[in-house]
PDB file of C-alpha atoms and ligand atoms in Angstrom:
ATOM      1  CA  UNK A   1     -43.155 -50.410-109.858  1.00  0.00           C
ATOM      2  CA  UNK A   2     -46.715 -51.818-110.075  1.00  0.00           C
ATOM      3  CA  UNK A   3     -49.132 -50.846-112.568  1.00  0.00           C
ATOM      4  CA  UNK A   4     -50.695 -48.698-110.035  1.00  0.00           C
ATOM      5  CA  UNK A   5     -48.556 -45.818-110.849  1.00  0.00           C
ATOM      6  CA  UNK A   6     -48.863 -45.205-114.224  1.00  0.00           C
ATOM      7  CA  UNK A   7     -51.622 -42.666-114.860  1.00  0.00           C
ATOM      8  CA  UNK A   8     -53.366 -39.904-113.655  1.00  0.00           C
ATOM      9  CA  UNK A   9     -55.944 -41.825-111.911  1.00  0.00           C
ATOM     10  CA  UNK A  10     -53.869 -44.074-110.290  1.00  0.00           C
ATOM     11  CA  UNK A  11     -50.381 -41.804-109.836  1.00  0.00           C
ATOM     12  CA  UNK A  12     -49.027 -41.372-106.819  1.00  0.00           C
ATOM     13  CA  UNK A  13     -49.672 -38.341-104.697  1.00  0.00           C
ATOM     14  CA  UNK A  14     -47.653 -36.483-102.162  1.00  0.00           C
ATOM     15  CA  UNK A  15     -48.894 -33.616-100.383  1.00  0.00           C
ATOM     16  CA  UNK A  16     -46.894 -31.058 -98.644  1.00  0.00           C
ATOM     17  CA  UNK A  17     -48.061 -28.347 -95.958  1.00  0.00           C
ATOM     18  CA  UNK A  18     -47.972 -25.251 -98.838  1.00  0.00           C
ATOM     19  CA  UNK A  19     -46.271 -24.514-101.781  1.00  0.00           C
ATOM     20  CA  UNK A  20     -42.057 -23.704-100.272  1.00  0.00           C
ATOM     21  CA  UNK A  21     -42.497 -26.794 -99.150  1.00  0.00           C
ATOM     22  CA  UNK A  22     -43.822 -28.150-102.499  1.00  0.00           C
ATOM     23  CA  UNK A  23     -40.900 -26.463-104.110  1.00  0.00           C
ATOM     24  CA  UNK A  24     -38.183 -27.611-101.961  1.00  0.00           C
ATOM     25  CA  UNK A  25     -39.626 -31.222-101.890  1.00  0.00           C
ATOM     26  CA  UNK A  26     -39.179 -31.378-105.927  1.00  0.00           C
ATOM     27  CA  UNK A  27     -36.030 -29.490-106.107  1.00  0.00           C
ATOM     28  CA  UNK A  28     -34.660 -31.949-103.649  1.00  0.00           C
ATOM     29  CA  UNK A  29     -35.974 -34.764-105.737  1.00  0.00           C
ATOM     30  CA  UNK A  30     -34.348 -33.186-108.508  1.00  0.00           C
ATOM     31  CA  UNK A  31     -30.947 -32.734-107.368  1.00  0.00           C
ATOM     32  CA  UNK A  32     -31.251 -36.806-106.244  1.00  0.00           C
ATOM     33  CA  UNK A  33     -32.672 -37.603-109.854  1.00  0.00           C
ATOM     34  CA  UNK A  34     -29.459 -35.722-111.316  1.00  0.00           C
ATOM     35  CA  UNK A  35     -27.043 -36.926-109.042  1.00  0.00           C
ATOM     36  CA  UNK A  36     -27.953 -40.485-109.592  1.00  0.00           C
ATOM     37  CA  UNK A  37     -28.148 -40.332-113.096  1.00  0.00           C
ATOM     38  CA  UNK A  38     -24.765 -42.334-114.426  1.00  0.00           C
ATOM     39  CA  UNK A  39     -25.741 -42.497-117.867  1.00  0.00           C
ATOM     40  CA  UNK A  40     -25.734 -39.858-120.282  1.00  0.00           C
ATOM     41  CA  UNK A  41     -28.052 -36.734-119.716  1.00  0.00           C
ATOM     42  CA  UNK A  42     -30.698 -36.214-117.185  1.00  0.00           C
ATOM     43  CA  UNK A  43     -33.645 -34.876-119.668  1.00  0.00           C
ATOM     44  CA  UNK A  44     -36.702 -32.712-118.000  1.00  0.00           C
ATOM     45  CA  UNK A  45     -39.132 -31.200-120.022  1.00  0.00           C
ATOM     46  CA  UNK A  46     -40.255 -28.326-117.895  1.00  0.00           C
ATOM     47  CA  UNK A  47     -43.750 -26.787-117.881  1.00  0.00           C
ATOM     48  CA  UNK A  48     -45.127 -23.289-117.993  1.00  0.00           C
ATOM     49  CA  UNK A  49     -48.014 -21.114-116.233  1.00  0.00           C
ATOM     50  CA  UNK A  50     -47.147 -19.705-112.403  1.00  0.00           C
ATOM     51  CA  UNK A  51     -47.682 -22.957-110.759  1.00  0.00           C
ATOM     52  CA  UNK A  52     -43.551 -24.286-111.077  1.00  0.00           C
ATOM     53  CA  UNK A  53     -42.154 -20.569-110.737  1.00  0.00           C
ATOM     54  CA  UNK A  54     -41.346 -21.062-107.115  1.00  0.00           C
ATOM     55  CA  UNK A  55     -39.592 -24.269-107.632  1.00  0.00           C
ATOM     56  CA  UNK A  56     -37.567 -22.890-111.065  1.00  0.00           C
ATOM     57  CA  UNK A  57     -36.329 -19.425-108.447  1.00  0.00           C
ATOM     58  CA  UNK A  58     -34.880 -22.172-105.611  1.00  0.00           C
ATOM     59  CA  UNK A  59     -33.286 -24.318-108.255  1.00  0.00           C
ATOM     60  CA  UNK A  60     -32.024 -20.731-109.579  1.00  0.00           C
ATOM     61  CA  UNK A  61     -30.908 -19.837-105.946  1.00  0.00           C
ATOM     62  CA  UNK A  62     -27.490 -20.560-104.440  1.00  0.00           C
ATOM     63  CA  UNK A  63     -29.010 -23.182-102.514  1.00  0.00           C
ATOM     64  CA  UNK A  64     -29.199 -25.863-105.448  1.00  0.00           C
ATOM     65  CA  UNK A  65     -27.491 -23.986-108.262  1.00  0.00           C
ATOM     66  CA  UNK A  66     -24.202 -24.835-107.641  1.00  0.00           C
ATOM     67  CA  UNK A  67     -25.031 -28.440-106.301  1.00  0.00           C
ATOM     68  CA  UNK A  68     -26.726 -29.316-109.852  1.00  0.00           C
ATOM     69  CA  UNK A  69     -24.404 -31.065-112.343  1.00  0.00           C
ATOM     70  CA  UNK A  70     -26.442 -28.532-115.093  1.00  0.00           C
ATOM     71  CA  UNK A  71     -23.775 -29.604-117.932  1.00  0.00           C
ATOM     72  CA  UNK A  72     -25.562 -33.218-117.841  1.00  0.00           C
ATOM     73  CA  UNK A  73     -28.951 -31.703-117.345  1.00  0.00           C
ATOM     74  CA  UNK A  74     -31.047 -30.905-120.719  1.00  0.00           C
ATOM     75  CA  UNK A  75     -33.941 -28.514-120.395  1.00  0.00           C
ATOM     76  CA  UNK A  76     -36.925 -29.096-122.553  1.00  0.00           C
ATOM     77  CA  UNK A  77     -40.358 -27.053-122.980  1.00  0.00           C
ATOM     78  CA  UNK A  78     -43.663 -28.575-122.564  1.00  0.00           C
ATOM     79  CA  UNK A  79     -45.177 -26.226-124.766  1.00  0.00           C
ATOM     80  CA  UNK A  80     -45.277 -22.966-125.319  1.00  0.00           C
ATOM     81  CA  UNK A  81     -47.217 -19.727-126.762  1.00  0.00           C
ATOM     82  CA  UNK A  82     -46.758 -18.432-130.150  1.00  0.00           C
ATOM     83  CA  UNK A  83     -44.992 -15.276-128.562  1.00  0.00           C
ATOM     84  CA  UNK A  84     -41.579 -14.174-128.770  1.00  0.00           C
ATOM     85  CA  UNK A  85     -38.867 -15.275-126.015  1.00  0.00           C
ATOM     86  CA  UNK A  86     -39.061 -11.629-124.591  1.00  0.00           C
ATOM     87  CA  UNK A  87     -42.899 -11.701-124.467  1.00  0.00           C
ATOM     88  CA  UNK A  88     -44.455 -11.689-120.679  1.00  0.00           C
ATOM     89  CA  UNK A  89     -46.798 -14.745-122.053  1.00  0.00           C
ATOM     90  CA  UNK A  90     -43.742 -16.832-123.326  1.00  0.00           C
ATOM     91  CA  UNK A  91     -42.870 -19.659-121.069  1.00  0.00           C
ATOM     92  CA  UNK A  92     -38.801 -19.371-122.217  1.00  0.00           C
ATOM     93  CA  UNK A  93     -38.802 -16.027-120.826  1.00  0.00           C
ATOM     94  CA  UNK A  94     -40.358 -16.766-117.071  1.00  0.00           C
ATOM     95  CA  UNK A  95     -37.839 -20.219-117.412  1.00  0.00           C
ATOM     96  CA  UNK A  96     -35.142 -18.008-118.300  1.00  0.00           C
ATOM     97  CA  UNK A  97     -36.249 -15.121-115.634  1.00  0.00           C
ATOM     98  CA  UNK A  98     -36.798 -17.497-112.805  1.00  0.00           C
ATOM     99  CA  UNK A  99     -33.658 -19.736-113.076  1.00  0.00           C
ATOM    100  CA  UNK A 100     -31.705 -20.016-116.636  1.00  0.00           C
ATOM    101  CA  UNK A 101     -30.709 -16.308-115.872  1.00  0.00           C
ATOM    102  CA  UNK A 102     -28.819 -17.722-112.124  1.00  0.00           C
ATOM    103  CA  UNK A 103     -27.357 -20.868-113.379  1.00  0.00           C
ATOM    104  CA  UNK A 104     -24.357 -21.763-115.181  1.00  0.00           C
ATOM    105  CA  UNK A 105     -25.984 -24.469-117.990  1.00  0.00           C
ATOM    106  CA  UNK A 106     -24.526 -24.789-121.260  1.00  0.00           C
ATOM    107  CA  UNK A 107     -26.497 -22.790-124.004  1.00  0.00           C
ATOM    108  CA  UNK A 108     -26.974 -26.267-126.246  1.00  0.00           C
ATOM    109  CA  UNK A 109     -28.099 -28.176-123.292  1.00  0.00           C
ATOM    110  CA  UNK A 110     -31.576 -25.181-123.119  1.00  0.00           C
ATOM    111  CA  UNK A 111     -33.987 -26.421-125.992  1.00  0.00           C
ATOM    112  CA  UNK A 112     -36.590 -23.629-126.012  1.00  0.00           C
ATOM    113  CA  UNK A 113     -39.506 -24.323-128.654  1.00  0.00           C
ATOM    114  CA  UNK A 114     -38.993 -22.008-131.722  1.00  0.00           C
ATOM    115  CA  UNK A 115     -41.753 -19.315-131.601  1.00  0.00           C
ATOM    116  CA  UNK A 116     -40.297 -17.516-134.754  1.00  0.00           C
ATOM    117  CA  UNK A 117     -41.935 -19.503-137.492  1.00  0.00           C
ATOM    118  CA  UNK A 118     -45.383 -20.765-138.173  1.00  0.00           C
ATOM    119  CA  UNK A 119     -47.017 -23.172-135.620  1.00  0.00           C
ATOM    120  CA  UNK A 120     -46.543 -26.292-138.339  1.00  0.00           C
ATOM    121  CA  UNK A 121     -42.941 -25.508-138.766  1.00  0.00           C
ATOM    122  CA  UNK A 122     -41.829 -24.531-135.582  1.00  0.00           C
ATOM    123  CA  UNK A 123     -43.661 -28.287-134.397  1.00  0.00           C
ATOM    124  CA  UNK A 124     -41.398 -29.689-137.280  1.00  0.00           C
ATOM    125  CA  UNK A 125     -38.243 -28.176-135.828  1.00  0.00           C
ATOM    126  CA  UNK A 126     -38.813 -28.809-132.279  1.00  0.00           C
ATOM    127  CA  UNK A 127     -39.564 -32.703-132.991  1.00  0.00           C
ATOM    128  CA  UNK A 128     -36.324 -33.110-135.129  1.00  0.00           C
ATOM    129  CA  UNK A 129     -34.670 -31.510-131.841  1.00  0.00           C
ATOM    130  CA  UNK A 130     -36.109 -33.928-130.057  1.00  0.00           C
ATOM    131  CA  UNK A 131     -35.668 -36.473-132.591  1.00  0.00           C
ATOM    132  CA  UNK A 132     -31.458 -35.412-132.495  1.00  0.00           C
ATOM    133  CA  UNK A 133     -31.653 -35.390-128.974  1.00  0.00           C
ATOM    134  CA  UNK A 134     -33.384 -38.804-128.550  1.00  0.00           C
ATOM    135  CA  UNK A 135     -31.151 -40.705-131.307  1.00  0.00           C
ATOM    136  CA  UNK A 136     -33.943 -41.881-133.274  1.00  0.00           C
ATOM    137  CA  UNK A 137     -37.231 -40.872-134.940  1.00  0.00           C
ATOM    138  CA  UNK A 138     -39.672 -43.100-133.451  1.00  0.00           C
ATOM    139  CA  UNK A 139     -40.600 -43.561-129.302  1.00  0.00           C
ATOM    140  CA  UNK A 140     -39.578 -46.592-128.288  1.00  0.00           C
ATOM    141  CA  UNK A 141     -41.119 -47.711-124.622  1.00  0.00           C
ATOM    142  CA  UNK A 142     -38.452 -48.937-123.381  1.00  0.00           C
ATOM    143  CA  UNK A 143     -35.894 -45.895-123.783  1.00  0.00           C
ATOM    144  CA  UNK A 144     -38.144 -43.321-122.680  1.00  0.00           C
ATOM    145  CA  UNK A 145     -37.312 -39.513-124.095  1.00  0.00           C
ATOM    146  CA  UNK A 146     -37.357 -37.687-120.792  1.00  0.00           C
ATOM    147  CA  UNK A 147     -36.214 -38.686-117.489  1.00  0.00           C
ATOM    148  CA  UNK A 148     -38.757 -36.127-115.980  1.00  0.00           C
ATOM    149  CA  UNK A 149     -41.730 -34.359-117.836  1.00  0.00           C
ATOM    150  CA  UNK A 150     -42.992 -31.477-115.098  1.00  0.00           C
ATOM    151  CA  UNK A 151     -47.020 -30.834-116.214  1.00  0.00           C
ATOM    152  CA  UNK A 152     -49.559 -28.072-114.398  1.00  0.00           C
ATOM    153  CA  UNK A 153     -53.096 -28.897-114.176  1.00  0.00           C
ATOM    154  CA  UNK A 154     -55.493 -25.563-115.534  1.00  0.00           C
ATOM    155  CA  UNK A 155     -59.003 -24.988-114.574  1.00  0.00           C
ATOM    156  CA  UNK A 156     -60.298 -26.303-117.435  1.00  0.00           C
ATOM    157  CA  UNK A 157     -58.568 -29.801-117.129  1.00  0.00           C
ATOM    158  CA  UNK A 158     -56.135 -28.674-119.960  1.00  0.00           C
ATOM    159  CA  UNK A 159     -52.229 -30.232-119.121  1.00  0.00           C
ATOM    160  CA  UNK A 160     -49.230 -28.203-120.992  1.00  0.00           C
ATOM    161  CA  UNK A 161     -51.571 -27.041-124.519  1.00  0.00           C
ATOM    162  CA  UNK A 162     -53.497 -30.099-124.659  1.00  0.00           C
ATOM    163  CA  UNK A 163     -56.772 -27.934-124.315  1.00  0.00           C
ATOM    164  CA  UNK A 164     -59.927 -29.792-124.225  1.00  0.00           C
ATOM    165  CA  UNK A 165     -62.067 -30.111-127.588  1.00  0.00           C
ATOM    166  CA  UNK A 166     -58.595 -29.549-129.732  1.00  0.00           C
ATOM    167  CA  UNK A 167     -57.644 -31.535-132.193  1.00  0.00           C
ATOM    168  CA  UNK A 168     -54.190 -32.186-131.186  1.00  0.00           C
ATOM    169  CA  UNK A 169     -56.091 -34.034-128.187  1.00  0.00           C
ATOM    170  CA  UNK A 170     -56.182 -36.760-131.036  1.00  0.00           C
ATOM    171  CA  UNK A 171     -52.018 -36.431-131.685  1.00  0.00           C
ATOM    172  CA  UNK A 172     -50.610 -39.780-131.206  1.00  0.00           C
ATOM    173  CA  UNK A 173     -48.076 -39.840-133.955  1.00  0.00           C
ATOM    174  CA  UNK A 174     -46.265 -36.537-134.339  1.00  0.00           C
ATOM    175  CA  UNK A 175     -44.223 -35.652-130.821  1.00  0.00           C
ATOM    176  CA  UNK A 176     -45.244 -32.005-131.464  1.00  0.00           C
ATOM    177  CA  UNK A 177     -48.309 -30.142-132.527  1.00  0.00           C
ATOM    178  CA  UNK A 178     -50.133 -27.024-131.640  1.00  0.00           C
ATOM    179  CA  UNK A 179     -53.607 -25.484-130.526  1.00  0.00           C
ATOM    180  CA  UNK A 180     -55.603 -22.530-130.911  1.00  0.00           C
ATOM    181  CA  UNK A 181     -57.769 -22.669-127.277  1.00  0.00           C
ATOM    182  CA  UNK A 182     -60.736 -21.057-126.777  1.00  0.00           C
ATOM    183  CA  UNK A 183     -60.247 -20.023-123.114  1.00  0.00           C
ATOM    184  CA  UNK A 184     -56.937 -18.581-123.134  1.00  0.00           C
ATOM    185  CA  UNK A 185     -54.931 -16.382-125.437  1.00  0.00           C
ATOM    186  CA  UNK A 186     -52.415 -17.447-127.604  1.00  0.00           C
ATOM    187  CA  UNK A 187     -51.775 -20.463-130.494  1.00  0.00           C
ATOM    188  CA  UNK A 188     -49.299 -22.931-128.558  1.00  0.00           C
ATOM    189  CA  UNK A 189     -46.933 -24.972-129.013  1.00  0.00           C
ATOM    190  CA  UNK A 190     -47.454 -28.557-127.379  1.00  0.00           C
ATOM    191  CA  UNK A 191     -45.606 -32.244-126.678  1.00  0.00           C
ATOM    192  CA  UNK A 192     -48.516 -34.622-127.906  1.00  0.00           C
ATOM    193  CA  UNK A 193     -49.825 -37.348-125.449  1.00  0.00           C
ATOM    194  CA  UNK A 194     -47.290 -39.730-127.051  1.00  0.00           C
ATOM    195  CA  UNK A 195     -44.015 -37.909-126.441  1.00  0.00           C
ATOM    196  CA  UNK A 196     -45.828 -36.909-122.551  1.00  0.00           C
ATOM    197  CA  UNK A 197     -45.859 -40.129-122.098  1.00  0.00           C
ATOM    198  CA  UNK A 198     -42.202 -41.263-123.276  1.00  0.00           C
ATOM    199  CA  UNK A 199     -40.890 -40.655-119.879  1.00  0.00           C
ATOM    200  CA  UNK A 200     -39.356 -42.407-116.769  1.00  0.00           C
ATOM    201  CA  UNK A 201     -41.225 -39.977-114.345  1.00  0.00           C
ATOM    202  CA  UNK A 202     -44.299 -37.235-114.914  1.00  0.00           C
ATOM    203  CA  UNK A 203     -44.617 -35.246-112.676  1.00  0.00           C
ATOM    204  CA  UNK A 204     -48.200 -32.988-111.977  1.00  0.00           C
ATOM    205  CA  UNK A 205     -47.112 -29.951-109.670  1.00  0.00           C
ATOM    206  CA  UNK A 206     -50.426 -28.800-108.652  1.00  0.00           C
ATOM    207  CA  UNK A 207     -51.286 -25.836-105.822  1.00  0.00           C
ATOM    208  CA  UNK A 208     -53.560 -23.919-104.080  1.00  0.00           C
ATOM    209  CA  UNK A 209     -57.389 -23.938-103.275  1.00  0.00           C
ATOM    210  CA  UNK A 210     -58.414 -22.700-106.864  1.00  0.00           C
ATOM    211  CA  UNK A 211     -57.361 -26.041-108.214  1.00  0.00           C
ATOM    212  CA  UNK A 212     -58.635 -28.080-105.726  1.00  0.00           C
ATOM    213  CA  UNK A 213     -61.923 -29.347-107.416  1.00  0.00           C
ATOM    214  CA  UNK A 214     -60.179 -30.015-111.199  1.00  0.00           C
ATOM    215  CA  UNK A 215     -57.845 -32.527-109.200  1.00  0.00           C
ATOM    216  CA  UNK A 216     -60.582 -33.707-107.819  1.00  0.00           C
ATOM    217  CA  UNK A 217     -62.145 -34.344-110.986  1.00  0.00           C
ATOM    218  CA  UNK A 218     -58.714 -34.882-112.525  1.00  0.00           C
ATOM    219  CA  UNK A 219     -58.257 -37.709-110.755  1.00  0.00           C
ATOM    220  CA  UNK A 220     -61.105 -39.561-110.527  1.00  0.00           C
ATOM    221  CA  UNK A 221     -61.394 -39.847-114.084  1.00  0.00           C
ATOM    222  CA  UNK A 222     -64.975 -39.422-114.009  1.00  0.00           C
ATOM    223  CA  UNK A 223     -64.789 -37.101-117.390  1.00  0.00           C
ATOM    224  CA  UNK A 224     -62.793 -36.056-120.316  1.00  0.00           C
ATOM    225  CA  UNK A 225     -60.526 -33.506-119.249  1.00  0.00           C
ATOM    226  CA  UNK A 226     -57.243 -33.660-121.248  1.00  0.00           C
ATOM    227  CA  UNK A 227     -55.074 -34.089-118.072  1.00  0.00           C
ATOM    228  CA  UNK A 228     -57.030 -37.344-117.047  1.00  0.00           C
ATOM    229  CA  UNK A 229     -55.961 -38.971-120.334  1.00  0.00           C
ATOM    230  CA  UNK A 230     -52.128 -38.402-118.982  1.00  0.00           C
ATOM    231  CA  UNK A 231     -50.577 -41.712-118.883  1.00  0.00           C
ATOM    232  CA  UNK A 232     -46.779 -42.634-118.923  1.00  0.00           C
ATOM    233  CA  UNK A 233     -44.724 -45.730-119.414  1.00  0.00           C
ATOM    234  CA  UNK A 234     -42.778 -44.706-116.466  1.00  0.00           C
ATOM    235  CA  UNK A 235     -44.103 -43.783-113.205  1.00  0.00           C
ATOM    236  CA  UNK A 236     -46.700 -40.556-112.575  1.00  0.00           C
ATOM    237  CA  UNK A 237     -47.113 -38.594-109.600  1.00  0.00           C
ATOM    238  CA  UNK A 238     -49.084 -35.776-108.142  1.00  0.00           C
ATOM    239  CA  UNK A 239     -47.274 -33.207-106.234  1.00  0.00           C
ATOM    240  CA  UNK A 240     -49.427 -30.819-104.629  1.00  0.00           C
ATOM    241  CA  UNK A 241     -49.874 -28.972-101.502  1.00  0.00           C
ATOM    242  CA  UNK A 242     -52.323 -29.246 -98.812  1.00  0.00           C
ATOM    243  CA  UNK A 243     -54.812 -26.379 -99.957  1.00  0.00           C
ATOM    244  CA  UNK A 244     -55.395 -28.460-103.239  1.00  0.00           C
ATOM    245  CA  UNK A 245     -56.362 -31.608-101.509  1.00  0.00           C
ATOM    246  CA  UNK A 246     -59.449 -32.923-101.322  1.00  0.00           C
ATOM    247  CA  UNK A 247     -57.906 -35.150 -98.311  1.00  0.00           C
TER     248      UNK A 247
HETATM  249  C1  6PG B 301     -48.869 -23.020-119.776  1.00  0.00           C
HETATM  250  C2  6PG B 301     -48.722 -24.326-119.046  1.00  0.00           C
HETATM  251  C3  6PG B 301     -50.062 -24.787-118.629  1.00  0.00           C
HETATM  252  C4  6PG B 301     -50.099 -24.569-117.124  1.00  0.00           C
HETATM  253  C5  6PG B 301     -51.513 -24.567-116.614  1.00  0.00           C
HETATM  254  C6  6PG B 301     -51.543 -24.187-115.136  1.00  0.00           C
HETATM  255  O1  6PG B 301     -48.106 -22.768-120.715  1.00  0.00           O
HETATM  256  O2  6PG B 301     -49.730 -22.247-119.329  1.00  0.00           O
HETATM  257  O3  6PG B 301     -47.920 -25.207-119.534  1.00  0.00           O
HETATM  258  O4  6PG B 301     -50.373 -26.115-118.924  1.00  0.00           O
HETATM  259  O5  6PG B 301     -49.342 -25.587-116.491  1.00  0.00           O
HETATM  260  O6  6PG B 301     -52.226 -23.610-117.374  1.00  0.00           O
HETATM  261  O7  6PG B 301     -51.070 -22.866-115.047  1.00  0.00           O
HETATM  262  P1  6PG B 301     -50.861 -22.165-113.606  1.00  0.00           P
HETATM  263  O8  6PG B 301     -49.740 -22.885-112.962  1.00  0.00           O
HETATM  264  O9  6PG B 301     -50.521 -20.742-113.960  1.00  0.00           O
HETATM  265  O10 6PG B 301     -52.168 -22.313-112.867  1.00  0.00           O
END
């Protein structure tokens, strides 16, 4: 692994013809990432908007649900909005609609981020889950928290609820935090740039023509658009389709 593929500049990117293919591409990568893994739990922190909805309905489908090993799979949230898990806005419900409603996962190995209290406590209570999960309070580089951290790329530049000109854009001691944005509705819940980072692969799923120019942008790191600050110990990659490349 050279240097090279480390952040969102320099990350990898693989384009497929649309977005099935996109989808079956990272399922497949998936089921490989989970069938390798020997030791302990694979860990993916999943992310939210419309973008991964086709991949979570194949890994939901009978194609890959009964190949995944789920009970050595944890499921994590990249953020999420201040709504409750039934809400049409909460990310826990389109996660839960799409595939945790097909597959047969153990109920402690689904960490959804709590949406019940206020934003300061339920960022307290989803970092000691973390914290529980990971074995230890503080990130250390070379045990990275996830094995995969999934991200989507909005309009704005924003990557899970790292919004742009939000303070939690300046996070890089607590794991979790929160953000009121000005562009969309809701307070979220968000990982911090730190915890993002603790990971051996992230993973941008980006598609269609409408995103097309903010990857451009993204990526050439010409500006400050939270997602072009996205950097990981491990190794980062773009996975897009053909309509959002600039190629
Ligand atoms: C969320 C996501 C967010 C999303 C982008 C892209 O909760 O909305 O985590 O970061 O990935 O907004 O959303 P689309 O995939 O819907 O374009």
């Amino acid at each position: 692994m050279t240097k090279m593929d480390h952040n969102a500049q320099t990350g990898r990117v693989f384009t497929l013809p649309d977005a099935n293919a996109q989808a079956t591409y990272l399922a497949d990568w998936i089921l490989e990432q989970a069938l390798a893994k020997k030791d302990g739990f694979l860990s993916i922190a999943l992310s939210g908007g419309s973008t991964p909805q086709k991949l979570y309905e194949l890994l939901g489908s009978p194609a890959y649900a009964r190949k995944m090993p789920w009970s050595r799979i944890h499921l994590f949230f990249g953020d999420e909005r201040m709504v409750p898990p039934t809400h049409e806005a909460s990310n826990h419900h389109m996660v839960n609609k799409a595939l945790l409603s097909h597959i047969d996962i153990p109920f402690r190995n689904v960490h959804p981020m709590p949406t019940f209290a206020d934003a300061d406590d339920a960022a307290k209570i989803y970092q000691r889950e973390l914290e529980i999960f990971y074995g230890n309070n503080q990130l250390d580089a070379a045990k990275p928290l996830f094995d995969i951290v999934f991200l989507g790329l909005g309009n704005d530049g924003h990557t899970a609820s790292l919004f742009p000109k939000t303070p939690v854009l300046q996070e890089k001691t607590k794991w979790v935090s929160w953000c009121d944005p000005t562009t969309v509705p809701y307070r979220r819940l968000t990982l911090t740039y730190p915890t993002l980072a603790s990971s051996r692969h992230v993973v941008f799923v980006v598609s269609g023509e409408g995103k097309k120019d903010i990857l451009k942008a993204v990526r050439s790191g010409e500006n400050d658009y939270p997602a072009a600050a996205i950097s990981t110990t491990g190794e980062l990659s773009w996975v897009i389709d053909k309509a959002a490349s600039s190629e």
